CSV table of C-alpha atoms and ligand atoms in Angstrom, one decimal:
chain,number,residue,atom,x,y,z
A,1,MET,CA,56.2,-131.0,38.7
A,2,GLU,CA,58.9,-128.3,38.4
A,3,ILE,CA,61.8,-128.4,40.8
A,4,GLN,CA,63.0,-125.1,42.3
A,5,TRP,CA,66.5,-124.4,43.3
A,6,HIS,CA,66.7,-123.5,46.9
A,7,GLU,CA,69.5,-122.6,49.3
A,8,SER,CA,68.7,-125.8,51.2
A,9,LEU,CA,70.1,-127.8,48.2
A,10,ALA,CA,73.4,-125.9,48.3
A,11,THR,CA,76.5,-128.1,48.8
A,12,GLY,CA,78.8,-125.2,49.7
A,13,VAL,CA,80.9,-126.0,46.6
A,14,ASP,CA,80.2,-123.4,44.0
A,15,LYS,CA,81.1,-125.6,41.0
A,16,ILE,CA,78.7,-128.3,42.2
A,17,ASP,CA,75.9,-125.8,43.0
A,18,ASP,CA,76.2,-124.2,39.6
A,19,GLN,CA,76.0,-127.6,37.9
A,20,HIS,CA,73.0,-128.6,40.0
A,21,LYS,CA,71.3,-125.3,39.0
A,22,GLU,CA,72.0,-126.0,35.3
A,23,ILE,CA,70.7,-129.6,35.6
A,24,ILE,CA,67.5,-128.3,37.4
A,25,ALA,CA,67.0,-125.7,34.7
A,26,ARG,CA,67.2,-128.3,31.9
A,27,ILE,CA,65.0,-130.7,33.8
A,28,ASN,CA,62.3,-128.0,34.1
A,29,THR,CA,62.5,-127.4,30.4
A,30,LEU,CA,61.6,-131.1,29.8
A,31,ILE,CA,58.9,-131.1,32.5
A,32,ASN,CA,57.3,-128.0,31.0
A,33,MET,CA,57.4,-129.3,27.4
A,34,ASP,CA,54.0,-128.7,25.9
A,35,MET,CA,53.7,-132.1,24.1
A,36,GLU,CA,50.1,-131.6,23.2
A,37,ASN,CA,51.0,-128.7,20.9
A,38,MET,CA,54.3,-130.0,19.5
A,39,ASP,CA,54.7,-131.9,16.2
A,40,SER,CA,56.9,-135.0,16.2
A,41,GLU,CA,59.8,-133.1,14.7
A,42,GLU,CA,59.8,-130.6,17.6
A,43,MET,CA,59.5,-133.4,20.1
A,44,GLU,CA,62.4,-135.3,18.6
A,45,HIS,CA,64.5,-132.2,18.6
A,46,GLU,CA,63.7,-131.4,22.3
A,47,LEU,CA,64.3,-135.0,23.4
A,48,GLN,CA,67.6,-135.2,21.6
A,49,LYS,CA,68.7,-132.0,23.3
A,50,VAL,CA,67.9,-133.5,26.7
A,51,LEU,CA,69.6,-136.8,26.0
A,52,ARG,CA,72.7,-135.0,24.7
A,53,PHE,CA,72.7,-132.9,27.8
A,54,LEU,CA,72.3,-135.9,30.1
A,55,GLY,CA,75.0,-137.8,28.3
A,56,GLY,CA,77.5,-134.9,28.5
A,57,TYR,CA,77.0,-132.4,31.2
A,58,VAL,CA,75.6,-134.8,33.8
A,59,ILE,CA,78.6,-137.2,33.4
A,60,ASP,CA,81.0,-134.3,33.8
A,61,HIS,CA,79.1,-133.3,36.9
A,62,PHE,CA,79.3,-136.8,38.4
A,63,ASN,CA,83.1,-136.8,37.8
A,64,ALA,CA,83.4,-133.4,39.5
A,65,GLU,CA,81.5,-134.7,42.6
A,66,GLU,CA,83.6,-137.9,42.7
A,67,GLU,CA,86.8,-135.8,42.5
A,68,ILE,CA,85.7,-133.7,45.5
A,69,MET,CA,84.5,-136.7,47.5
A,70,THR,CA,87.9,-138.3,46.9
A,71,ARG,CA,89.7,-135.2,47.9
A,72,TYR,CA,87.9,-134.9,51.2
A,73,HIS,CA,87.9,-138.7,51.9
A,74,TYR,CA,84.1,-138.8,52.0
A,75,PRO,CA,83.3,-142.1,53.9
A,76,GLU,CA,80.2,-142.8,51.7
A,77,TYR,CA,82.0,-142.4,48.4
A,78,ASP,CA,81.4,-146.0,47.2
A,79,GLU,CA,77.6,-145.8,47.8
A,80,HIS,CA,77.4,-142.4,46.1
A,81,LYS,CA,79.5,-143.5,43.1
A,82,LYS,CA,77.3,-146.6,42.8
A,83,GLU,CA,74.3,-144.3,42.5
A,84,HIS,CA,76.0,-142.4,39.7
A,85,LEU,CA,76.7,-145.7,37.9
A,86,THR,CA,73.0,-146.7,38.3
A,87,PHE,CA,72.1,-143.5,36.5
A,88,LEU,CA,74.6,-144.2,33.7
A,89,LYS,CA,73.2,-147.7,33.2
A,90,ASN,CA,69.6,-146.5,33.0
A,91,PHE,CA,70.7,-143.7,30.7
A,92,ALA,CA,72.5,-146.2,28.3
A,93,THR,CA,69.2,-148.2,28.2
A,94,LEU,CA,67.2,-145.0,27.4
A,95,LYS,CA,69.6,-144.1,24.6
A,96,ARG,CA,69.3,-147.5,23.1
A,97,MET,CA,65.5,-147.3,23.3
A,98,PHE,CA,65.7,-143.9,21.6
A,99,GLU,CA,67.9,-145.2,18.8
A,100,LYS,CA,65.6,-148.1,18.3
A,101,GLU,CA,62.2,-146.5,18.6
A,102,GLY,CA,62.8,-142.7,18.1
A,103,THR,CA,60.6,-140.2,19.8
A,104,THR,CA,57.4,-141.6,21.2
A,105,SER,CA,55.4,-140.4,24.2
A,106,LEU,CA,56.5,-143.6,25.9
A,107,MET,CA,60.1,-142.5,25.3
A,108,ILE,CA,59.5,-139.1,26.8
A,109,THR,CA,57.7,-140.6,29.8
A,110,ALA,CA,60.6,-143.0,30.3
A,111,THR,CA,63.1,-140.2,30.2
A,112,GLN,CA,61.1,-138.3,32.7
A,113,ASN,CA,60.7,-141.3,35.0
A,114,GLN,CA,64.1,-142.9,34.7
A,115,ALA,CA,66.4,-140.0,34.3
A,116,VAL,CA,64.7,-136.8,35.5
A,117,ASP,CA,62.9,-138.2,38.6
A,118,TRP,CA,66.1,-140.1,39.5
A,119,LEU,CA,68.2,-136.9,39.3
A,120,VAL,CA,65.8,-134.9,41.3
A,121,LYS,CA,65.7,-137.5,44.1
A,122,HIS,CA,69.5,-137.9,43.9
A,123,ILE,CA,70.2,-134.1,44.3
A,124,LYS,CA,67.7,-133.8,47.1
A,125,ASN,CA,68.9,-136.9,49.1
A,126,ILE,CA,72.2,-138.4,48.2
A,127,ASP,CA,73.9,-135.2,47.3
A,128,GLN,CA,72.6,-133.5,50.4
A,129,LYS,CA,74.3,-136.2,52.6
A,130,MET,CA,77.5,-135.4,50.8
A,131,ALA,CA,76.9,-131.7,51.2
A,132,ALA,CA,76.5,-132.0,54.9
A,133,PHE,CA,79.8,-133.8,55.1
A,134,LEU,CA,81.6,-131.3,52.9
A,135,LYS,CA,80.2,-128.3,54.8
A,136,SER,CA,81.6,-129.8,58.1
A,137,LYS,CA,85.0,-130.3,56.4
A,138,MET,CA,85.2,-126.8,54.8
A,139,GLN,CA,84.3,-124.8,57.8
A,140,PRO,CA,87.0,-122.3,58.6
B,1,FEO,FE1,74.9,-134.1,41.9
B,1,FEO,FE2,75.8,-137.0,43.0
B,1,FEO,O1,75.2,-135.9,41.6
């Protein structure tokens, strides 16, 4: 199911919010992929795009959050960073699977379950805890 950006997801840090909006937009592209009407070449192309995005943009995003958490001495930094590392580990497994097996419907489902669902949950829960803390620190 598509995820919609909503103000309730805002962290109060423009850079982080813009990155979350971009991640959500890409996730929705994958969710809305019409696999029934795509040939294997199109599927491979789309999946490659998503994996490239996750392997680049999402990692930069994690670094940006970690830098802000460090700057504001976020007390739950270690737990949050551990979550990011979990994603990276799962992502490395997905990439290996893709390199070995190519685009299969199992691969697309695994990407949706392991990467996309994880990211949505993370943005809605773990990032929101961080956002509440940052908002309290940034109030004038
Ligand atoms: Fe927005 Fe903690 O990743």
